[in-house]
mmCIF file of C-alpha atoms and ligand atoms in Angstrom:
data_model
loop_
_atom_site.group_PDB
_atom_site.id
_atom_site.type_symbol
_atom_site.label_atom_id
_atom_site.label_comp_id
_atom_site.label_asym_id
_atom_site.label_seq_id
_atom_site.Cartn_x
_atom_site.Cartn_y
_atom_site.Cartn_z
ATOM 1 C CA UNK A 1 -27.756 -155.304 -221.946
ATOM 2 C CA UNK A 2 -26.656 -156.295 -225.501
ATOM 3 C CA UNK A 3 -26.724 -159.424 -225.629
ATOM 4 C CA UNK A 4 -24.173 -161.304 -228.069
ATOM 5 C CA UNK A 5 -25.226 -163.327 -231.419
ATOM 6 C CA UNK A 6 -22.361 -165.721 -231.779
ATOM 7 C CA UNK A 7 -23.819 -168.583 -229.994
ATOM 8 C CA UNK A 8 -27.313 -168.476 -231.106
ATOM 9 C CA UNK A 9 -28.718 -171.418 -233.996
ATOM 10 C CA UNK A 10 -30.954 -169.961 -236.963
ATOM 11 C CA UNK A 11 -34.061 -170.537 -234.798
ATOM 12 C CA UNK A 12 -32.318 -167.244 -232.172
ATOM 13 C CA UNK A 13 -31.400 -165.460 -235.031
ATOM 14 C CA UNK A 14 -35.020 -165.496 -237.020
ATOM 15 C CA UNK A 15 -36.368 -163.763 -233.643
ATOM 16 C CA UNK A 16 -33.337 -161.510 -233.781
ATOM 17 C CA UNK A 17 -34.441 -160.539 -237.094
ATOM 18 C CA UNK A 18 -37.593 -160.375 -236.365
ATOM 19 C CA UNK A 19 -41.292 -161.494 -237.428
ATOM 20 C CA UNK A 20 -41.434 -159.303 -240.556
ATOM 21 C CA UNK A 21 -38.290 -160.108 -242.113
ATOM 22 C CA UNK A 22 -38.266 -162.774 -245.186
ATOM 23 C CA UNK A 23 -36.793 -166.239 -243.971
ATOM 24 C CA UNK A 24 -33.384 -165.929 -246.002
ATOM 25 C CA UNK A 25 -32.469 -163.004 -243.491
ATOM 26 C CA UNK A 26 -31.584 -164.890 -240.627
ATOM 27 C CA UNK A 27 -30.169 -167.202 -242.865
ATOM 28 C CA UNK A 28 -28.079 -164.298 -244.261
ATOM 29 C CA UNK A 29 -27.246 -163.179 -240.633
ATOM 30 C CA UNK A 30 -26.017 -166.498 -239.608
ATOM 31 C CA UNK A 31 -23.743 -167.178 -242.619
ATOM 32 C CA UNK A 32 -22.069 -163.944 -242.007
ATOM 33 C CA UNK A 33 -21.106 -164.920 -238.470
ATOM 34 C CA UNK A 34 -20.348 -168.284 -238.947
ATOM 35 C CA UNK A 35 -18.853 -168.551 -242.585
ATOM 36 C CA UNK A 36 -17.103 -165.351 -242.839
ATOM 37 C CA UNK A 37 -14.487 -163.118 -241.107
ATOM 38 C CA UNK A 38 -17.044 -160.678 -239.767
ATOM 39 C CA UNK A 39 -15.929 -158.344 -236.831
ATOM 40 C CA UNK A 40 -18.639 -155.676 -237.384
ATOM 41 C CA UNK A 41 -21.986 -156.342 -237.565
ATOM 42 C CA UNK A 42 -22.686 -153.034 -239.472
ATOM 43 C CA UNK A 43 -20.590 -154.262 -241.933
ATOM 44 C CA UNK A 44 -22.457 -157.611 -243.066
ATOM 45 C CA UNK A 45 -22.716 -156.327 -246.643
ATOM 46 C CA UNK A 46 -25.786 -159.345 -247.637
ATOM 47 C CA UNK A 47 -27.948 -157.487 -245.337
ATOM 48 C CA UNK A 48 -29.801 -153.835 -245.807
ATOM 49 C CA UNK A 49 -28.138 -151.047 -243.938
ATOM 50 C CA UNK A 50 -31.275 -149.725 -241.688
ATOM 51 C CA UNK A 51 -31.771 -153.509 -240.651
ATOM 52 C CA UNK A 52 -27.726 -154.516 -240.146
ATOM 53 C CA UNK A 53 -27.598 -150.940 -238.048
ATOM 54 C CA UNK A 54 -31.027 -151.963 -235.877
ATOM 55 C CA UNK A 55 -29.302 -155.130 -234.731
ATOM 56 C CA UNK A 56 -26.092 -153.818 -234.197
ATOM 57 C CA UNK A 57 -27.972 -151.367 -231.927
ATOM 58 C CA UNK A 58 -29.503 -153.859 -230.050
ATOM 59 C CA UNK A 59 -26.892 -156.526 -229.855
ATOM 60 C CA UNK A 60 -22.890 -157.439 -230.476
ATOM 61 C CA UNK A 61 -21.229 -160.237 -232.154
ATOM 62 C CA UNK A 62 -19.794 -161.239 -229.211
ATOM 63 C CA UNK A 63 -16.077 -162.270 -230.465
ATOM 64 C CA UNK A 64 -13.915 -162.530 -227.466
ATOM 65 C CA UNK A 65 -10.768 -160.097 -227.304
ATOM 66 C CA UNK A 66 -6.726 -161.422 -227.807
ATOM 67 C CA UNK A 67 -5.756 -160.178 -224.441
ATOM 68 C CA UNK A 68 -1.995 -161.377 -224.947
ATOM 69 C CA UNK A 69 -0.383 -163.709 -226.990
ATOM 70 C CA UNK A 70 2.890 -165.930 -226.643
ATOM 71 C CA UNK A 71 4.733 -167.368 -229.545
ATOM 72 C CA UNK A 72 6.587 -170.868 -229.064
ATOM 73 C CA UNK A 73 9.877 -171.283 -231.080
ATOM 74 C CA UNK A 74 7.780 -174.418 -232.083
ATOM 75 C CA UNK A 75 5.627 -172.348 -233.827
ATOM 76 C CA UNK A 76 2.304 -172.537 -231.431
ATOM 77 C CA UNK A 77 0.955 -169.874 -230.048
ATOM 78 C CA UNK A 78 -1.197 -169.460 -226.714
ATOM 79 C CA UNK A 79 -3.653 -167.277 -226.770
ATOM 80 C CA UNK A 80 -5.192 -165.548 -223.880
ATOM 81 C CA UNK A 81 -8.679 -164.294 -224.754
ATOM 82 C CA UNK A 82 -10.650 -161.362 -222.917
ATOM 83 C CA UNK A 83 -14.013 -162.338 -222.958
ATOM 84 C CA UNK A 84 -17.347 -159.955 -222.370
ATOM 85 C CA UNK A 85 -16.969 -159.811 -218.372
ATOM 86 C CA UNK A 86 -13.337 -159.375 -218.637
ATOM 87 C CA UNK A 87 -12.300 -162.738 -217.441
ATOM 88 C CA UNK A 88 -9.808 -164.888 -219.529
ATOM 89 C CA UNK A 89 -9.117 -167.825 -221.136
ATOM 90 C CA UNK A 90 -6.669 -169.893 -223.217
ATOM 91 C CA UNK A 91 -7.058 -171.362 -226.680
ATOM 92 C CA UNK A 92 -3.851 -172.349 -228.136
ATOM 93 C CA UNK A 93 -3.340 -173.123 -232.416
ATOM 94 C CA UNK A 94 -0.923 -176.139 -232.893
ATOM 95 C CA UNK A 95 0.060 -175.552 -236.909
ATOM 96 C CA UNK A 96 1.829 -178.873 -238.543
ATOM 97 C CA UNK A 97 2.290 -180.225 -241.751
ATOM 98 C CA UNK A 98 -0.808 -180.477 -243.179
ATOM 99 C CA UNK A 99 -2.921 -180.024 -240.488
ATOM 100 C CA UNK A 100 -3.785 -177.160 -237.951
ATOM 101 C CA UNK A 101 -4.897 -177.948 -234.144
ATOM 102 C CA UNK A 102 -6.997 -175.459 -232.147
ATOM 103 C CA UNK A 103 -7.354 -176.468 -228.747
ATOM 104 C CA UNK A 104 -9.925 -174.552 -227.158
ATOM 105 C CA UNK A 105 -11.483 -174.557 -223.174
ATOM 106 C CA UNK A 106 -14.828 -175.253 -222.155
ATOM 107 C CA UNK A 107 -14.939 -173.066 -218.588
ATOM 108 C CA UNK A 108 -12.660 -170.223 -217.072
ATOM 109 C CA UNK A 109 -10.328 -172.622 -214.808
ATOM 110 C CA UNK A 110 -11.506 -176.123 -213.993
ATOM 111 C CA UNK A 111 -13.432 -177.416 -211.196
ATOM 112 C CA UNK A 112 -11.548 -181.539 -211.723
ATOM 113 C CA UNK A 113 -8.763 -181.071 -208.924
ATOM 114 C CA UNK A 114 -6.042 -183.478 -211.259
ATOM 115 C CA UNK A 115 -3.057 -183.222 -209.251
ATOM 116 C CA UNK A 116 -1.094 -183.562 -212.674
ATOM 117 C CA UNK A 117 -2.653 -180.293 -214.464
ATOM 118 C CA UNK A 118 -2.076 -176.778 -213.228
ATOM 119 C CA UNK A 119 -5.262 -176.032 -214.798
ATOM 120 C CA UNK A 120 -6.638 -177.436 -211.361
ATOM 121 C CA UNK A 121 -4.684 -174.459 -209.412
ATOM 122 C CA UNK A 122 -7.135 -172.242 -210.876
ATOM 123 C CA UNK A 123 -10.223 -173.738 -209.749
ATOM 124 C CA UNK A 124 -13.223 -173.170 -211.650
ATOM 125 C CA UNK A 125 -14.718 -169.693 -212.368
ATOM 126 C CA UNK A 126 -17.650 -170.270 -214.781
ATOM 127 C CA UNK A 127 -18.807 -172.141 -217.592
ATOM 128 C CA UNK A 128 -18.320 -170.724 -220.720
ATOM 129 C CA UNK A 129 -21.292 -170.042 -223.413
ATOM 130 C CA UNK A 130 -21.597 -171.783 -226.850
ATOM 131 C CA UNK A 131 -20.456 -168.322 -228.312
ATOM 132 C CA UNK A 132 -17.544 -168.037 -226.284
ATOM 133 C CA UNK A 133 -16.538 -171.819 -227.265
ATOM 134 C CA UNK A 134 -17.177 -170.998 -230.923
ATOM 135 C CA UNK A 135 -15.696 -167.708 -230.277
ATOM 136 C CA UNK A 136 -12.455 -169.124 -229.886
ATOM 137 C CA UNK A 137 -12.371 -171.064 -232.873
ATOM 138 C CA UNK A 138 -13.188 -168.480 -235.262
ATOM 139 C CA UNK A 139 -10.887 -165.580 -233.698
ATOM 140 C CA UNK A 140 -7.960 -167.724 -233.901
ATOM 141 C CA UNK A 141 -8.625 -169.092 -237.297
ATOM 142 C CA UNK A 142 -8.830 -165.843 -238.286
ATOM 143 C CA UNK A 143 -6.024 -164.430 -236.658
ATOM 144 C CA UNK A 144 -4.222 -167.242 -238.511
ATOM 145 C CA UNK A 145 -5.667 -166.617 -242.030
ATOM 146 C CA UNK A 146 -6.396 -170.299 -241.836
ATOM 147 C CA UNK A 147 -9.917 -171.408 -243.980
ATOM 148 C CA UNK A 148 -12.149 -173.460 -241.754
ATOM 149 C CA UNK A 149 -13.966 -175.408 -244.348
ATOM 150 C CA UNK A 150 -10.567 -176.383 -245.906
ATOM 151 C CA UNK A 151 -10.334 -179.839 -244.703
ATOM 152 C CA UNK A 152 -7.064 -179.137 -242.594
ATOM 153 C CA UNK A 153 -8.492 -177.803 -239.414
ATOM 154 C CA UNK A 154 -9.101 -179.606 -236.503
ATOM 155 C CA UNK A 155 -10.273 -178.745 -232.660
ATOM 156 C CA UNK A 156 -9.734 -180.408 -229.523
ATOM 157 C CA UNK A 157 -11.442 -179.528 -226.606
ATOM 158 C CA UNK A 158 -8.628 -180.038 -223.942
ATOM 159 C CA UNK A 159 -8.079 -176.451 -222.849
ATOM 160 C CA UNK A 160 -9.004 -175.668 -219.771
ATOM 161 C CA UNK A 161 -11.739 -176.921 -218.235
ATOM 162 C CA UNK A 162 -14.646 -180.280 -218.145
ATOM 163 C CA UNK A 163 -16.463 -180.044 -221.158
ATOM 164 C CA UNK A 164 -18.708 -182.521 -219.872
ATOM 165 C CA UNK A 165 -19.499 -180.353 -216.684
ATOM 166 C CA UNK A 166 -20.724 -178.169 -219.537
ATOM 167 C CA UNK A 167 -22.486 -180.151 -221.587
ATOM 168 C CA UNK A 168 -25.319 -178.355 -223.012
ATOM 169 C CA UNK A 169 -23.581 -175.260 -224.291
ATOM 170 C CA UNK A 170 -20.577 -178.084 -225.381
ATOM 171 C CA UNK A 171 -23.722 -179.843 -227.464
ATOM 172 C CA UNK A 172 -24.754 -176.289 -228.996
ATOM 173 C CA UNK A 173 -21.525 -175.138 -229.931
ATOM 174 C CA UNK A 174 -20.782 -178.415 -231.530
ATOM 175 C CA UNK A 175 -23.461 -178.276 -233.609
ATOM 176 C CA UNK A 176 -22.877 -175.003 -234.777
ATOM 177 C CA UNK A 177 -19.439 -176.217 -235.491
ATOM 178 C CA UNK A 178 -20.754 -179.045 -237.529
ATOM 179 C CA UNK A 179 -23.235 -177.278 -239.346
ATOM 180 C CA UNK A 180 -22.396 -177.624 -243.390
ATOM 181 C CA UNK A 181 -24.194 -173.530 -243.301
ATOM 182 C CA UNK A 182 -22.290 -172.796 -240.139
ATOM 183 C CA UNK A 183 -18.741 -173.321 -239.496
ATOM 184 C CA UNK A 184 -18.995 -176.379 -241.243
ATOM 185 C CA UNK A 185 -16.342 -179.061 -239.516
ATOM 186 C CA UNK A 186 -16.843 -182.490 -240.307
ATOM 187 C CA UNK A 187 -17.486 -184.529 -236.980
ATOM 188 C CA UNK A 188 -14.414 -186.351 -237.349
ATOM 189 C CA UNK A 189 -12.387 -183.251 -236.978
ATOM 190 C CA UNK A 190 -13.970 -182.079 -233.121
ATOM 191 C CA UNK A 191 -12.753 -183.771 -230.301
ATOM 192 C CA UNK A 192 -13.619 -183.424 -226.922
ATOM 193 C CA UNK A 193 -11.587 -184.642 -223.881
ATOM 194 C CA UNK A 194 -13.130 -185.965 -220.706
ATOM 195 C CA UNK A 195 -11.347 -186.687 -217.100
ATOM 196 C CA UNK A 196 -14.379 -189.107 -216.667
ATOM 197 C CA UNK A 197 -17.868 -187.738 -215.901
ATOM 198 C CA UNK A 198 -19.814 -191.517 -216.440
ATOM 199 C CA UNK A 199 -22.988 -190.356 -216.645
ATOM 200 C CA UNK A 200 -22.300 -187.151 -219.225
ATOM 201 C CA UNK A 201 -20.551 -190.219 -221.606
ATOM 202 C CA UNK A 202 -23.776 -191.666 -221.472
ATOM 203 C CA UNK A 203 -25.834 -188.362 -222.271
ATOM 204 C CA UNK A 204 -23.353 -187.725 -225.188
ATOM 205 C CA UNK A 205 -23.510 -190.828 -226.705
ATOM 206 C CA UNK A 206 -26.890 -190.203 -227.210
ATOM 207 C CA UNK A 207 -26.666 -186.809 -229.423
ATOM 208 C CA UNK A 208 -27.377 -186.687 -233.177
ATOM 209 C CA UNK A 209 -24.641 -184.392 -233.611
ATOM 210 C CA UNK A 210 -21.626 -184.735 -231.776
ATOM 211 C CA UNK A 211 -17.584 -184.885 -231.384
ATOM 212 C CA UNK A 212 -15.560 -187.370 -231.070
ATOM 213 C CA UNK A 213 -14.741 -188.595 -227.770
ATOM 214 C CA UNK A 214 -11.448 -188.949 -225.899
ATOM 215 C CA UNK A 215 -11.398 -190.350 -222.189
ATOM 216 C CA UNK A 216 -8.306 -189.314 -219.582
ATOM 217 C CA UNK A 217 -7.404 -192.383 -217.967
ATOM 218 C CA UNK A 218 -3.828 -191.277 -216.198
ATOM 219 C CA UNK A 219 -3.812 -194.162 -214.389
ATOM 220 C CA UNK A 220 -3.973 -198.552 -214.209
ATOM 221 C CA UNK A 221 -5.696 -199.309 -211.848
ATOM 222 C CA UNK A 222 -8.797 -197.709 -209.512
ATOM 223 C CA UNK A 223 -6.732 -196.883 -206.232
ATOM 224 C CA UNK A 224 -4.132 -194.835 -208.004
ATOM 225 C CA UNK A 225 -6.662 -193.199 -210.565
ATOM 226 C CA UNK A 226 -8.311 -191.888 -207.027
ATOM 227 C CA UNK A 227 -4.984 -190.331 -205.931
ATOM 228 C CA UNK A 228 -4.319 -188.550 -209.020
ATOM 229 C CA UNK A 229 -7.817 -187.855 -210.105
ATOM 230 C CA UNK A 230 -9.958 -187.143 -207.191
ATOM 231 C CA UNK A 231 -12.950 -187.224 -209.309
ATOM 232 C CA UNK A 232 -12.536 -191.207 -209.753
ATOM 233 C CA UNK A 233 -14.184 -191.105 -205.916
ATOM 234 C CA UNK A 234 -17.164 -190.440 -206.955
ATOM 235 C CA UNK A 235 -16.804 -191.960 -211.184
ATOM 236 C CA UNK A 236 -15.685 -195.393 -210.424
ATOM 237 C CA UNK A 237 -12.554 -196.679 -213.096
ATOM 238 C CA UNK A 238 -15.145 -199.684 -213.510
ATOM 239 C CA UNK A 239 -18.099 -197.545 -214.407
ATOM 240 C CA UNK A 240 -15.884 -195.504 -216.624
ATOM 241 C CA UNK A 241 -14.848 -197.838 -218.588
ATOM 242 C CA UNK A 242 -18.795 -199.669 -218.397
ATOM 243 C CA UNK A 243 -19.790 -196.536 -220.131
ATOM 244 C CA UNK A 244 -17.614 -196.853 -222.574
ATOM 245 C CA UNK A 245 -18.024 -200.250 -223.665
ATOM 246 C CA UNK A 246 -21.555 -198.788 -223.585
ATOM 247 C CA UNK A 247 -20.928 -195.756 -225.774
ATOM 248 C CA UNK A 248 -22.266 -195.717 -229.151
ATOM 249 C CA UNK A 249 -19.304 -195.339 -231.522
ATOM 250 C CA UNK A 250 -19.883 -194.571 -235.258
ATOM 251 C CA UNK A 251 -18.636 -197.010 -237.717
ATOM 252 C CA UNK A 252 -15.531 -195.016 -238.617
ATOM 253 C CA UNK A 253 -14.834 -193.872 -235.006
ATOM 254 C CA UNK A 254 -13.081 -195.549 -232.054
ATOM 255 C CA UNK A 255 -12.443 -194.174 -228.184
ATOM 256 C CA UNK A 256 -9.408 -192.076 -227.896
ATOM 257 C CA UNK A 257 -7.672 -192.991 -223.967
ATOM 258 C CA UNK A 258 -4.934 -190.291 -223.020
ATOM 259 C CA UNK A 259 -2.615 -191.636 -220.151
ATOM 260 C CA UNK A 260 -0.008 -188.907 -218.953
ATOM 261 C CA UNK A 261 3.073 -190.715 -217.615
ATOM 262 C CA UNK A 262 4.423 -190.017 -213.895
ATOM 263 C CA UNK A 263 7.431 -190.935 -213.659
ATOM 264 C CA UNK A 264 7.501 -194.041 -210.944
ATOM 265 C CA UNK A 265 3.865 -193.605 -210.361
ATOM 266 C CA UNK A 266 1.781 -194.738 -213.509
ATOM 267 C CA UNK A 267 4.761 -195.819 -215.664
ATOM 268 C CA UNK A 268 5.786 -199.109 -214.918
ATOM 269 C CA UNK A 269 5.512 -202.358 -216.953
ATOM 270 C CA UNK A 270 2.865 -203.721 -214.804
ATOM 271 C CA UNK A 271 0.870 -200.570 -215.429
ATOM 272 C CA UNK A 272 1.190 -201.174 -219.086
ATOM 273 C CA UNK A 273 0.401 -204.326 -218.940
ATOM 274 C CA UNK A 274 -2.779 -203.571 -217.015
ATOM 275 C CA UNK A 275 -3.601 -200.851 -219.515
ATOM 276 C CA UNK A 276 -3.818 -203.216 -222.188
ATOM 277 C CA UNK A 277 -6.245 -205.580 -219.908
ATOM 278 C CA UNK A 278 -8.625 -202.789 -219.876
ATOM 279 C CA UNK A 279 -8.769 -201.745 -223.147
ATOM 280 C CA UNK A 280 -9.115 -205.054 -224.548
ATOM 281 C CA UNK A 281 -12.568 -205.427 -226.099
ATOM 282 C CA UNK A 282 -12.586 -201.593 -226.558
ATOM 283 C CA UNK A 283 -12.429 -200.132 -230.206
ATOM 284 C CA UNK A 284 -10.134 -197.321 -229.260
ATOM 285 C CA UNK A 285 -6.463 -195.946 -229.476
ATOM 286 C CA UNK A 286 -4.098 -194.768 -226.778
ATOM 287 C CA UNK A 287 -2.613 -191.244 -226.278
ATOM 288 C CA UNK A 288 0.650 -191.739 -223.652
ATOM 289 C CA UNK A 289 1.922 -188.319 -222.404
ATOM 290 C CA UNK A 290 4.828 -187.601 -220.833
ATOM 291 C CA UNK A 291 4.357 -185.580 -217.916
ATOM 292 C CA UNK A 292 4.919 -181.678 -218.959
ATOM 293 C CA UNK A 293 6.155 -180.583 -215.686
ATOM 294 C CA UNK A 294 5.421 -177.565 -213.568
ATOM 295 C CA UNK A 295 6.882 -175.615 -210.928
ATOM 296 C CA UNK A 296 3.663 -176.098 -208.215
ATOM 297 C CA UNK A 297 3.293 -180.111 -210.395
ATOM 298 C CA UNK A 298 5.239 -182.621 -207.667
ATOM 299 C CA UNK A 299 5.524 -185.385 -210.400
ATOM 300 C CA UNK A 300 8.511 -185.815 -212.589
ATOM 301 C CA UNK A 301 8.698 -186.880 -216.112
ATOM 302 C CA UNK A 302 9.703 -190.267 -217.167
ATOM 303 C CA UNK A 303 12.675 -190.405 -219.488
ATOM 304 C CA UNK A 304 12.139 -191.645 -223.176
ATOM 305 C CA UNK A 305 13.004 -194.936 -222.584
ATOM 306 C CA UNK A 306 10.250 -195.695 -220.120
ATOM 307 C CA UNK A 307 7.664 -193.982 -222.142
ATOM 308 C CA UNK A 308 8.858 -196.290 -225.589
ATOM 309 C CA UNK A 309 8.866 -199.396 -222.989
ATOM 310 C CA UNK A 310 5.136 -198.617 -222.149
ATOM 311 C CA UNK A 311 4.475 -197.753 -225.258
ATOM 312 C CA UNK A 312 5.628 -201.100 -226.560
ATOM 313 C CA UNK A 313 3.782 -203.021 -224.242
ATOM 314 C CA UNK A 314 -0.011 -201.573 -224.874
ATOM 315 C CA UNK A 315 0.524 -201.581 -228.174
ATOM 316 C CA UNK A 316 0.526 -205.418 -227.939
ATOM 317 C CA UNK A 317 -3.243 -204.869 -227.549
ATOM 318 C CA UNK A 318 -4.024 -201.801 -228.724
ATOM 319 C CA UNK A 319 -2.449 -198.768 -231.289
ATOM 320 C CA UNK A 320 -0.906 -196.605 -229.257
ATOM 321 C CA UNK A 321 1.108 -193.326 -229.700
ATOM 322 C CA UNK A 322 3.108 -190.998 -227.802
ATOM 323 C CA UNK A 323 2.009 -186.998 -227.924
ATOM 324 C CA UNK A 324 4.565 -184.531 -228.762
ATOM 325 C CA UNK A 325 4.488 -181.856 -226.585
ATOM 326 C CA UNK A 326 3.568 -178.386 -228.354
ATOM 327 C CA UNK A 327 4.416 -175.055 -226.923
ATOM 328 C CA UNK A 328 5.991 -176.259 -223.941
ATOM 329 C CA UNK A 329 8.483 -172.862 -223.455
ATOM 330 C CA UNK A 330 5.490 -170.759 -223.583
ATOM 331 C CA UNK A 331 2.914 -173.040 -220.861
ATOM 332 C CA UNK A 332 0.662 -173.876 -224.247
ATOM 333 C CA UNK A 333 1.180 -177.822 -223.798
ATOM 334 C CA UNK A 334 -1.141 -180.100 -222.297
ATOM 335 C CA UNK A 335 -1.646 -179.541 -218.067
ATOM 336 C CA UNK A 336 -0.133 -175.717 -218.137
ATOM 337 C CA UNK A 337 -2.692 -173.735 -218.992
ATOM 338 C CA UNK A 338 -3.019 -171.517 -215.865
ATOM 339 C CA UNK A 339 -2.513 -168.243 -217.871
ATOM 340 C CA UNK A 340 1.250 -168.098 -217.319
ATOM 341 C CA UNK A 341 2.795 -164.640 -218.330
HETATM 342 N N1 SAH B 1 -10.779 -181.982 -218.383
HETATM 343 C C1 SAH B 1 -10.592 -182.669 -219.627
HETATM 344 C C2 SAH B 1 -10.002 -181.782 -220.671
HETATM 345 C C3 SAH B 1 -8.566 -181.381 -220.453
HETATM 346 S S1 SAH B 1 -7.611 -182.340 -221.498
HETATM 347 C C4 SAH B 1 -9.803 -183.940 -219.398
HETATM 348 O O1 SAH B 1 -9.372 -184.172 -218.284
HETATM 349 O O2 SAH B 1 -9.680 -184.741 -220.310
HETATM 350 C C5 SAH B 1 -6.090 -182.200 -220.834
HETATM 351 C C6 SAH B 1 -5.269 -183.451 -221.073
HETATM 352 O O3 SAH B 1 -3.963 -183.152 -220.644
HETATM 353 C C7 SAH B 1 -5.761 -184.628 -220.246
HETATM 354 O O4 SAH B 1 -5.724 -185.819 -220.981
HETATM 355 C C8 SAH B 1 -4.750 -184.677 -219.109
HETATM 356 O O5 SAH B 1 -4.577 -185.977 -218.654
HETATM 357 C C9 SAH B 1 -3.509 -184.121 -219.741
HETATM 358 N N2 SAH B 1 -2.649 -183.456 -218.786
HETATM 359 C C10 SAH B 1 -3.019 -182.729 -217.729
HETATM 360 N N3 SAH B 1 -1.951 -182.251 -217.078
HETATM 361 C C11 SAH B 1 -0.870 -182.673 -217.757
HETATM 362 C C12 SAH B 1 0.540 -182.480 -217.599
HETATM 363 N N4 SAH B 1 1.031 -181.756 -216.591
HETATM 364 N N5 SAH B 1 1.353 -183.057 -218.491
HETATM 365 C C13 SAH B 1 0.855 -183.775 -219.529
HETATM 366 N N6 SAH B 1 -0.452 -183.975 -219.730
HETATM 367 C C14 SAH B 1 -1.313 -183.439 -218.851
#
């Protein structure tokens, strides 16, 4: 069994290399993965031929395949990637302005039953590794021509899947992420997206290296949050939002909430109003969302009107913005990835 390098830190790669090799070899292995466009590992050109042909008979890179790939008139594009057992999964590049999104996923399908996302319909299939994570991020940079270390890339983990029900490969593929000699984001440019797992907000928090944090909320107050969110059964709203009271921020960082609007469900003045009431005390932001509907989603989306009303209240108390949707005519926008064709 070959067993893929993307994924493994310096440490995997010096016993890839093996015992005899100087020290700057693994280094020289794990630039080319991470810093370059590599596709072949016979073809890493800082390394001798008899030792770049030995590992490449012993082990792959490990980049997942583009197994389709839809084109918004928007200008995103969903991509479905083939990955090493032939299951798939959906990263989708968000270009604007000045800045380029990647949202990637953190499992095959999603094991969080929101009755919102049709992410849920797929249930969950696996967890993916912390190659396949940073897989995604360098195939689709690269498909893109688009420099990671330029300062104008960004990645969201809100693709499919929990990435706190996958924390430790989440953790390892940050920190290859973050690594100045790996892919080499700056910290303020990963974000990951969480439906609410309390006591994984707690384990985060307490990483050296680690994204930024944004919490689905979706809902006012606990009773509804249980309806739409299942998950708040067993993660209480008031441990939730303990935890994060509780969370270590970073001086320059504050809590991102995302709230997706149902139209009369969640979207009412009183909801706003308790919104704000939570938040208060909380050094964060608010992401509303109107609803992105779907044909097996039984929740409309409010009109523009409601969403500015809400959006006026919280922001009495808090900043708060409304998401565009990206990539809606092609099921790339947030709650459709379900690999539509
Ligand atoms: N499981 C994580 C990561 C997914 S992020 C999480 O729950 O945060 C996906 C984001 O899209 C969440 O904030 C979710 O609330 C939102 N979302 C899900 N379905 C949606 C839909 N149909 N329309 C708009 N937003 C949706």
């Amino acid at each position: 069994m070959s067993e893929p390098l993307l994924g493994m830190d310096l440490a995997e790669l010096r016993e890839i290399v093996g015992p005899n090799q100087p020290a700057y070899r693994s280094k020289q292995l794990y630039e080319a993965i991470y810093r370059t466009d590599t596709s072949d590992l016979v073809r890493i050109s800082t390394i001798p031929v008899s030792i770049r042909n030995e590992i490449a008979r012993r082990h792959t890179l490990g980049l997942p395949e583009i197994a389709r790939l839809h084109e918004s008139a928007d200008g995103t594009r969903r991509y479905l990637l083939r990955l090493d057992d032939g299951r798939t999964v959906e990263t989708v590049l968000m270009p604007e302005g000045e800045r380029d999104t990647i949202c990637i996923s953190s499992q095959v399908g999603c094991p969080v039953d929101c009755k919102f996302c049709m992410t849920a319909l797929l249930g969950l299939e696996r967890n993916l590794t912390a190659g396949e994570i940073v897989g995604q991020v360098l195939l689709v940079s690269r498909d893109n021509g688009i420099r990671r270390d330029s300062g104008r890339l960004n990645i969201v983990m809100m693709g499919q899947g929990e990435p706190l029900l996958n924390l430790p490969n989440v953790v390892k593929a940050t920190r290859i992420l973050l690594d100045a000699d790996g892919v080499g984001l700056s910290p303020r440019r990963i974000t990951i997206s969480t439906a609410g797992i309390t006591p994984k907000i707690e384990e985060l928090g307490k990483e050296p290296v680690r994204p930024k944090l944004a919490i689905s909320l979706n809902a006012s107050t606990e009773e509804q949050r249980s309806g739409l969110m299942p998950i708040t059964r067993k993660y209480h709203l008031k441990d939730l939002l303990e935890a994060c009271r509780a969370y270590p921020l970073r001086p320059w960082e504050r809590l991102t909430f995302e709230y997706v609007l149902l139209k009369g469900v969640n979207d009412s003045d009183a909801d706003a109003l308790r919104v704000r009431k939570l938040l208060a005390n909380l050094k964060c932001k608010v992401n509303l969302i109107a609803l992105n509907p779907g044909p097996e989603i039984p929740f409309e989306k409010p009109d523009a009107e409601r969403v500015a009303a809400f959006q006026g209240i919280v922001r009495k108390g808090t900043p708060c913005f409304v998401r565009k949707p990206r990539g809606l005519d092609i099921y790339a926008a947030c709650g459709q990835l379900k690999r539509a064709e």
